[in-house]
mmCIF file with all atom_site columns, C-alpha atoms in Angstrom:
data_model
loop_
_atom_site.group_PDB
_atom_site.id
_atom_site.type_symbol
_atom_site.label_atom_id
_atom_site.label_alt_id
_atom_site.label_comp_id
_atom_site.label_asym_id
_atom_site.label_entity_id
_atom_site.label_seq_id
_atom_site.pdbx_PDB_ins_code
_atom_site.Cartn_x
_atom_site.Cartn_y
_atom_site.Cartn_z
_atom_site.occupancy
_atom_site.B_iso_or_equiv
_atom_site.pdbx_formal_charge
_atom_site.auth_seq_id
_atom_site.auth_comp_id
_atom_site.auth_asym_id
_atom_site.auth_atom_id
_atom_site.pdbx_PDB_model_num
ATOM 1   C CA . UNK B 1 1   ? -0.064  -0.289  0.154   1.00 0.00 ? 25  UNK B CA 1
ATOM 2   C CA . UNK B 1 2   ? 3.012   2.417   1.047   1.00 0.00 ? 26  UNK B CA 1
ATOM 3   C CA . UNK B 1 3   ? 4.334   1.491   -3.068  1.00 0.00 ? 27  UNK B CA 1
ATOM 4   C CA . UNK B 1 4   ? 0.985   2.787   -4.075  1.00 0.00 ? 28  UNK B CA 1
ATOM 5   C CA . UNK B 1 5   ? 0.720   5.676   -2.192  1.00 0.00 ? 29  UNK B CA 1
ATOM 6   C CA . UNK B 1 6   ? 4.246   6.462   -3.283  1.00 0.00 ? 30  UNK B CA 1
ATOM 7   C CA . UNK B 1 7   ? 3.544   5.979   -6.706  1.00 0.00 ? 31  UNK B CA 1
ATOM 8   C CA . UNK B 1 8   ? 0.397   8.176   -6.803  1.00 0.00 ? 32  UNK B CA 1
ATOM 9   C CA . UNK B 1 9   ? 2.461   11.094  -4.673  1.00 0.00 ? 33  UNK B CA 1
ATOM 10  C CA . UNK B 1 10  ? 5.041   11.168  -7.626  1.00 0.00 ? 34  UNK B CA 1
ATOM 11  C CA . UNK B 1 11  ? 2.130   11.059  -10.260 1.00 0.00 ? 35  UNK B CA 1
ATOM 12  C CA . UNK B 1 12  ? 0.672   14.166  -8.124  1.00 0.00 ? 36  UNK B CA 1
ATOM 13  C CA . UNK B 1 13  ? 3.961   15.718  -8.238  1.00 0.00 ? 37  UNK B CA 1
ATOM 14  C CA . UNK B 1 14  ? 5.316   15.278  -11.459 1.00 0.00 ? 38  UNK B CA 1
ATOM 15  C CA . UNK B 1 15  ? 1.763   16.636  -13.377 1.00 0.00 ? 39  UNK B CA 1
ATOM 16  C CA . UNK B 1 16  ? 1.799   19.439  -10.711 1.00 0.00 ? 40  UNK B CA 1
ATOM 17  C CA . UNK B 1 17  ? 4.741   20.718  -12.165 1.00 0.00 ? 41  UNK B CA 1
ATOM 18  C CA . UNK B 1 18  ? 3.545   19.910  -15.589 1.00 0.00 ? 42  UNK B CA 1
ATOM 19  C CA . UNK B 1 19  ? 0.125   22.134  -14.980 1.00 0.00 ? 43  UNK B CA 1
ATOM 20  C CA . UNK B 1 20  ? 2.765   24.703  -13.764 1.00 0.00 ? 44  UNK B CA 1
ATOM 21  C CA . UNK B 1 21  ? 4.835   25.013  -17.533 1.00 0.00 ? 45  UNK B CA 1
ATOM 22  C CA . UNK B 1 22  ? 3.178   25.561  -20.533 1.00 0.00 ? 46  UNK B CA 1
ATOM 23  C CA . UNK B 1 23  ? 0.041   23.694  -21.275 1.00 0.00 ? 47  UNK B CA 1
ATOM 24  C CA . UNK B 1 24  ? 1.587   22.106  -24.592 1.00 0.00 ? 48  UNK B CA 1
ATOM 25  C CA . UNK B 1 25  ? 5.036   20.254  -24.716 1.00 0.00 ? 49  UNK B CA 1
ATOM 26  C CA . UNK B 1 26  ? 6.636   19.629  -27.489 1.00 0.00 ? 50  UNK B CA 1
ATOM 27  C CA . UNK B 1 27  ? 5.612   16.680  -29.341 1.00 0.00 ? 51  UNK B CA 1
ATOM 28  C CA . UNK B 1 28  ? 6.167   13.274  -27.420 1.00 0.00 ? 52  UNK B CA 1
ATOM 29  C CA . UNK B 1 29  ? 7.525   15.065  -24.251 1.00 0.00 ? 53  UNK B CA 1
ATOM 30  C CA . UNK B 1 30  ? 4.309   13.899  -22.202 1.00 0.00 ? 54  UNK B CA 1
ATOM 31  C CA . UNK B 1 31  ? 4.330   10.373  -23.944 1.00 0.00 ? 55  UNK B CA 1
ATOM 32  C CA . UNK B 1 32  ? 8.495   9.836   -23.483 1.00 0.00 ? 56  UNK B CA 1
ATOM 33  C CA . UNK B 1 33  ? 7.829   10.852  -19.777 1.00 0.00 ? 57  UNK B CA 1
ATOM 34  C CA . UNK B 1 34  ? 4.632   8.890   -18.929 1.00 0.00 ? 58  UNK B CA 1
ATOM 35  C CA . UNK B 1 35  ? 6.612   5.487   -20.559 1.00 0.00 ? 59  UNK B CA 1
ATOM 36  C CA . UNK B 1 36  ? 9.389   6.042   -18.022 1.00 0.00 ? 60  UNK B CA 1
ATOM 37  C CA . UNK B 1 37  ? 7.222   6.435   -15.253 1.00 0.00 ? 61  UNK B CA 1
ATOM 38  C CA . UNK B 1 38  ? 5.315   3.203   -16.097 1.00 0.00 ? 62  UNK B CA 1
ATOM 39  C CA . UNK B 1 39  ? 8.536   1.131   -16.503 1.00 0.00 ? 63  UNK B CA 1
ATOM 40  C CA . UNK B 1 40  ? 9.534   2.358   -13.000 1.00 0.00 ? 64  UNK B CA 1
ATOM 41  C CA . UNK B 1 41  ? 6.067   1.176   -11.731 1.00 0.00 ? 65  UNK B CA 1
ATOM 42  C CA . UNK B 1 42  ? 6.095   -2.254  -13.518 1.00 0.00 ? 66  UNK B CA 1
ATOM 43  C CA . UNK B 1 43  ? 9.291   -2.851  -12.728 1.00 0.00 ? 67  UNK B CA 1
ATOM 44  C CA . UNK B 1 44  ? 8.639   -1.611  -9.181  1.00 0.00 ? 68  UNK B CA 1
ATOM 45  C CA . UNK B 1 45  ? 5.440   -4.253  -8.611  1.00 0.00 ? 69  UNK B CA 1
ATOM 46  C CA . UNK B 1 46  ? 6.978   -7.126  -10.345 1.00 0.00 ? 70  UNK B CA 1
ATOM 47  C CA . UNK B 1 47  ? 10.048  -6.723  -8.224  1.00 0.00 ? 71  UNK B CA 1
ATOM 48  C CA . UNK B 1 48  ? 12.355  -7.696  -11.301 1.00 0.00 ? 72  UNK B CA 1
ATOM 49  C CA . UNK B 1 49  ? 16.003  -8.992  -11.091 1.00 0.00 ? 73  UNK B CA 1
ATOM 50  C CA . UNK B 1 50  ? 18.123  -7.048  -13.243 1.00 0.00 ? 74  UNK B CA 1
ATOM 51  C CA . UNK B 1 51  ? 18.789  -10.298 -15.184 1.00 0.00 ? 75  UNK B CA 1
ATOM 52  C CA . UNK B 1 52  ? 14.506  -10.839 -15.450 1.00 0.00 ? 76  UNK B CA 1
ATOM 53  C CA . UNK B 1 53  ? 14.616  -7.203  -16.402 1.00 0.00 ? 77  UNK B CA 1
ATOM 54  C CA . UNK B 1 54  ? 16.637  -7.947  -19.175 1.00 0.00 ? 78  UNK B CA 1
ATOM 55  C CA . UNK B 1 55  ? 14.446  -10.701 -20.392 1.00 0.00 ? 79  UNK B CA 1
ATOM 56  C CA . UNK B 1 56  ? 11.691  -8.942  -19.552 1.00 0.00 ? 80  UNK B CA 1
ATOM 57  C CA . UNK B 1 57  ? 11.726  -5.510  -21.112 1.00 0.00 ? 81  UNK B CA 1
ATOM 58  C CA . UNK B 1 58  ? 11.959  -6.756  -25.147 1.00 0.00 ? 82  UNK B CA 1
ATOM 59  C CA . UNK B 1 59  ? 9.087   -8.972  -24.501 1.00 0.00 ? 83  UNK B CA 1
ATOM 60  C CA . UNK B 1 60  ? 7.181   -6.238  -22.895 1.00 0.00 ? 84  UNK B CA 1
ATOM 61  C CA . UNK B 1 61  ? 7.516   -3.418  -25.441 1.00 0.00 ? 85  UNK B CA 1
ATOM 62  C CA . UNK B 1 62  ? 7.295   -5.653  -28.448 1.00 0.00 ? 86  UNK B CA 1
ATOM 63  C CA . UNK B 1 63  ? 3.853   -6.482  -26.831 1.00 0.00 ? 87  UNK B CA 1
ATOM 64  C CA . UNK B 1 64  ? 2.900   -2.693  -25.742 1.00 0.00 ? 88  UNK B CA 1
ATOM 65  C CA . UNK B 1 65  ? 3.470   -1.925  -29.219 1.00 0.00 ? 89  UNK B CA 1
ATOM 66  C CA . UNK B 1 66  ? 0.913   -4.037  -30.912 1.00 0.00 ? 90  UNK B CA 1
ATOM 67  C CA . UNK B 1 67  ? -0.975  -3.398  -28.050 1.00 0.00 ? 91  UNK B CA 1
ATOM 68  C CA . UNK B 1 68  ? -1.243  0.347   -29.118 1.00 0.00 ? 92  UNK B CA 1
ATOM 69  C CA . UNK B 1 69  ? -1.503  -0.688  -32.571 1.00 0.00 ? 93  UNK B CA 1
ATOM 70  C CA . UNK B 1 70  ? -4.518  -2.369  -31.805 1.00 0.00 ? 94  UNK B CA 1
ATOM 71  C CA . UNK B 1 71  ? -5.877  0.295   -29.693 1.00 0.00 ? 95  UNK B CA 1
ATOM 72  C CA . UNK B 1 72  ? -5.636  3.244   -32.606 1.00 0.00 ? 96  UNK B CA 1
ATOM 73  C CA . UNK B 1 73  ? -6.375  0.664   -35.543 1.00 0.00 ? 97  UNK B CA 1
ATOM 74  C CA . UNK B 1 74  ? -10.375 -0.857  -34.611 1.00 0.00 ? 98  UNK B CA 1
ATOM 75  C CA . UNK B 1 75  ? -12.894 1.779   -33.892 1.00 0.00 ? 99  UNK B CA 1
ATOM 76  C CA . UNK B 1 76  ? -15.060 -1.023  -32.859 1.00 0.00 ? 100 UNK B CA 1
ATOM 77  C CA . UNK B 1 77  ? -14.900 -1.348  -29.344 1.00 0.00 ? 101 UNK B CA 1
ATOM 78  C CA . UNK B 1 78  ? -15.780 -5.200  -29.243 1.00 0.00 ? 102 UNK B CA 1
ATOM 79  C CA . UNK B 1 79  ? -13.018 -6.023  -32.268 1.00 0.00 ? 103 UNK B CA 1
ATOM 80  C CA . UNK B 1 80  ? -10.229 -3.697  -30.217 1.00 0.00 ? 104 UNK B CA 1
ATOM 81  C CA . UNK B 1 81  ? -10.934 -5.392  -27.094 1.00 0.00 ? 105 UNK B CA 1
ATOM 82  C CA . UNK B 1 82  ? -10.913 -9.154  -28.553 1.00 0.00 ? 106 UNK B CA 1
ATOM 83  C CA . UNK B 1 83  ? -7.725  -7.668  -30.509 1.00 0.00 ? 107 UNK B CA 1
ATOM 84  C CA . UNK B 1 84  ? -6.227  -7.155  -27.507 1.00 0.00 ? 108 UNK B CA 1
ATOM 85  C CA . UNK B 1 85  ? -7.030  -9.933  -25.428 1.00 0.00 ? 109 UNK B CA 1
ATOM 86  C CA . UNK B 1 86  ? -5.339  -11.877 -28.703 1.00 0.00 ? 110 UNK B CA 1
ATOM 87  C CA . UNK B 1 87  ? -2.641  -10.214 -27.786 1.00 0.00 ? 111 UNK B CA 1
ATOM 88  C CA . UNK B 1 88  ? -2.076  -10.771 -24.516 1.00 0.00 ? 112 UNK B CA 1
ATOM 89  C CA . UNK B 1 89  ? -3.211  -14.228 -25.202 1.00 0.00 ? 113 UNK B CA 1
ATOM 90  C CA . UNK B 1 90  ? -0.330  -14.578 -27.517 1.00 0.00 ? 114 UNK B CA 1
ATOM 91  C CA . UNK B 1 91  ? 1.940   -13.376 -24.969 1.00 0.00 ? 115 UNK B CA 1
ATOM 92  C CA . UNK B 1 92  ? 1.318   -15.236 -22.497 1.00 0.00 ? 116 UNK B CA 1
ATOM 93  C CA . UNK B 1 93  ? 3.765   -18.142 -22.614 1.00 0.00 ? 117 UNK B CA 1
ATOM 94  C CA . UNK B 1 94  ? 6.562   -15.690 -23.210 1.00 0.00 ? 118 UNK B CA 1
ATOM 95  C CA . UNK B 1 95  ? 5.897   -14.030 -20.246 1.00 0.00 ? 119 UNK B CA 1
ATOM 96  C CA . UNK B 1 96  ? 5.661   -16.608 -17.918 1.00 0.00 ? 120 UNK B CA 1
ATOM 97  C CA . UNK B 1 97  ? 9.116   -18.191 -19.077 1.00 0.00 ? 121 UNK B CA 1
ATOM 98  C CA . UNK B 1 98  ? 10.344  -14.735 -17.432 1.00 0.00 ? 122 UNK B CA 1
ATOM 99  C CA . UNK B 1 99  ? 8.249   -13.670 -14.879 1.00 0.00 ? 123 UNK B CA 1
ATOM 100 C CA . UNK B 1 100 ? 6.666   -17.441 -13.969 1.00 0.00 ? 124 UNK B CA 1
ATOM 101 C CA . UNK B 1 101 ? 2.087   -17.189 -14.060 1.00 0.00 ? 125 UNK B CA 1
ATOM 102 C CA . UNK B 1 102 ? 1.803   -15.590 -10.711 1.00 0.00 ? 126 UNK B CA 1
ATOM 103 C CA . UNK B 1 103 ? 3.801   -12.287 -11.576 1.00 0.00 ? 127 UNK B CA 1
ATOM 104 C CA . UNK B 1 104 ? 2.873   -12.610 -15.084 1.00 0.00 ? 128 UNK B CA 1
ATOM 105 C CA . UNK B 1 105 ? -0.663  -12.086 -13.984 1.00 0.00 ? 129 UNK B CA 1
ATOM 106 C CA . UNK B 1 106 ? 0.900   -9.292  -11.527 1.00 0.00 ? 130 UNK B CA 1
ATOM 107 C CA . UNK B 1 107 ? 2.322   -7.141  -14.610 1.00 0.00 ? 131 UNK B CA 1
ATOM 108 C CA . UNK B 1 108 ? -1.069  -7.419  -16.100 1.00 0.00 ? 132 UNK B CA 1
ATOM 109 C CA . UNK B 1 109 ? -2.471  -6.265  -12.796 1.00 0.00 ? 133 UNK B CA 1
ATOM 110 C CA . UNK B 1 110 ? 0.216   -3.654  -12.836 1.00 0.00 ? 134 UNK B CA 1
ATOM 111 C CA . UNK B 1 111 ? -0.613  -2.193  -16.393 1.00 0.00 ? 135 UNK B CA 1
ATOM 112 C CA . UNK B 1 112 ? -4.089  -1.792  -14.919 1.00 0.00 ? 136 UNK B CA 1
ATOM 113 C CA . UNK B 1 113 ? -3.311  0.160   -11.885 1.00 0.00 ? 137 UNK B CA 1
ATOM 114 C CA . UNK B 1 114 ? -0.989  2.397   -13.631 1.00 0.00 ? 138 UNK B CA 1
ATOM 115 C CA . UNK B 1 115 ? -4.036  3.395   -15.815 1.00 0.00 ? 139 UNK B CA 1
ATOM 116 C CA . UNK B 1 116 ? -5.909  3.780   -13.012 1.00 0.00 ? 140 UNK B CA 1
ATOM 117 C CA . UNK B 1 117 ? -3.472  5.804   -11.719 1.00 0.00 ? 141 UNK B CA 1
ATOM 118 C CA . UNK B 1 118 ? -3.073  8.035   -14.483 1.00 0.00 ? 142 UNK B CA 1
ATOM 119 C CA . UNK B 1 119 ? -5.906  9.021   -15.081 1.00 0.00 ? 143 UNK B CA 1
ATOM 120 C CA . UNK B 1 120 ? -6.911  9.980   -11.891 1.00 0.00 ? 144 UNK B CA 1
ATOM 121 C CA . UNK B 1 121 ? -3.651  12.327  -12.206 1.00 0.00 ? 145 UNK B CA 1
ATOM 122 C CA . UNK B 1 122 ? -4.830  13.330  -15.104 1.00 0.00 ? 146 UNK B CA 1
ATOM 123 C CA . UNK B 1 123 ? -8.333  14.318  -14.038 1.00 0.00 ? 147 UNK B CA 1
ATOM 124 C CA . UNK B 1 124 ? -6.799  16.598  -11.351 1.00 0.00 ? 148 UNK B CA 1
ATOM 125 C CA . UNK B 1 125 ? -4.084  18.146  -13.621 1.00 0.00 ? 149 UNK B CA 1
ATOM 126 C CA . UNK B 1 126 ? -7.185  18.909  -15.542 1.00 0.00 ? 150 UNK B CA 1
ATOM 127 C CA . UNK B 1 127 ? -9.384  20.073  -12.385 1.00 0.00 ? 151 UNK B CA 1
ATOM 128 C CA . UNK B 1 128 ? -6.727  22.286  -11.484 1.00 0.00 ? 152 UNK B CA 1
ATOM 129 C CA . UNK B 1 129 ? -5.943  23.869  -14.819 1.00 0.00 ? 153 UNK B CA 1
ATOM 130 C CA . UNK B 1 130 ? -9.773  24.698  -14.797 1.00 0.00 ? 154 UNK B CA 1
ATOM 131 C CA . UNK B 1 131 ? -9.223  26.569  -11.715 1.00 0.00 ? 155 UNK B CA 1
ATOM 132 C CA . UNK B 1 132 ? -6.023  28.181  -12.802 1.00 0.00 ? 156 UNK B CA 1
ATOM 133 C CA . UNK B 1 133 ? -7.638  29.481  -16.091 1.00 0.00 ? 157 UNK B CA 1
ATOM 134 C CA . UNK B 1 134 ? -11.393 30.595  -14.305 1.00 0.00 ? 158 UNK B CA 1
ATOM 135 C CA . UNK B 1 135 ? -9.912  33.735  -12.566 1.00 0.00 ? 159 UNK B CA 1
ATOM 136 C CA . UNK B 1 136 ? -7.456  34.690  -15.417 1.00 0.00 ? 160 UNK B CA 1
ATOM 137 C CA . UNK B 1 137 ? -10.992 34.632  -18.006 1.00 0.00 ? 161 UNK B CA 1
ATOM 138 C CA . UNK B 1 138 ? -13.021 36.730  -15.315 1.00 0.00 ? 162 UNK B CA 1
ATOM 139 C CA . UNK B 1 139 ? -10.249 38.977  -15.180 1.00 0.00 ? 163 UNK B CA 1
ATOM 140 C CA . UNK B 1 140 ? -10.416 39.311  -18.997 1.00 0.00 ? 164 UNK B CA 1
ATOM 141 C CA . UNK B 1 141 ? -13.713 39.126  -19.320 1.00 0.00 ? 165 UNK B CA 1
ATOM 142 C CA . UNK B 1 142 ? -14.987 36.222  -20.818 1.00 0.00 ? 166 UNK B CA 1
#
């Protein structure tokens, strides 16, 4: 539980600092920062040894690339979800070889946890930005 609250605090600080910067960062910067946080979060959740990490991350990166492609290509929600499930099934054996069955399941759960934390942090950032923008709009007569 302490790990999760530490991650949430870190994400809050990260996105709080980003909210104070310009609203638009250079293209790709946000994605790179989020990916780095995701790597750190999953590594910590899985308690990867250096040897495991060396085997795990190339497989995970390929898996993640395929999932992202499927999410972007399919407009039909059911087809998109089916494609993602099929990709997970395809990579299940490779993840199990590196991590074992239990940690493979933890990896998929960690992805979901990270996504939830990220969504909450983005919502808080959006709320803060709206609070900052309102007084400015009122002064300008909007």
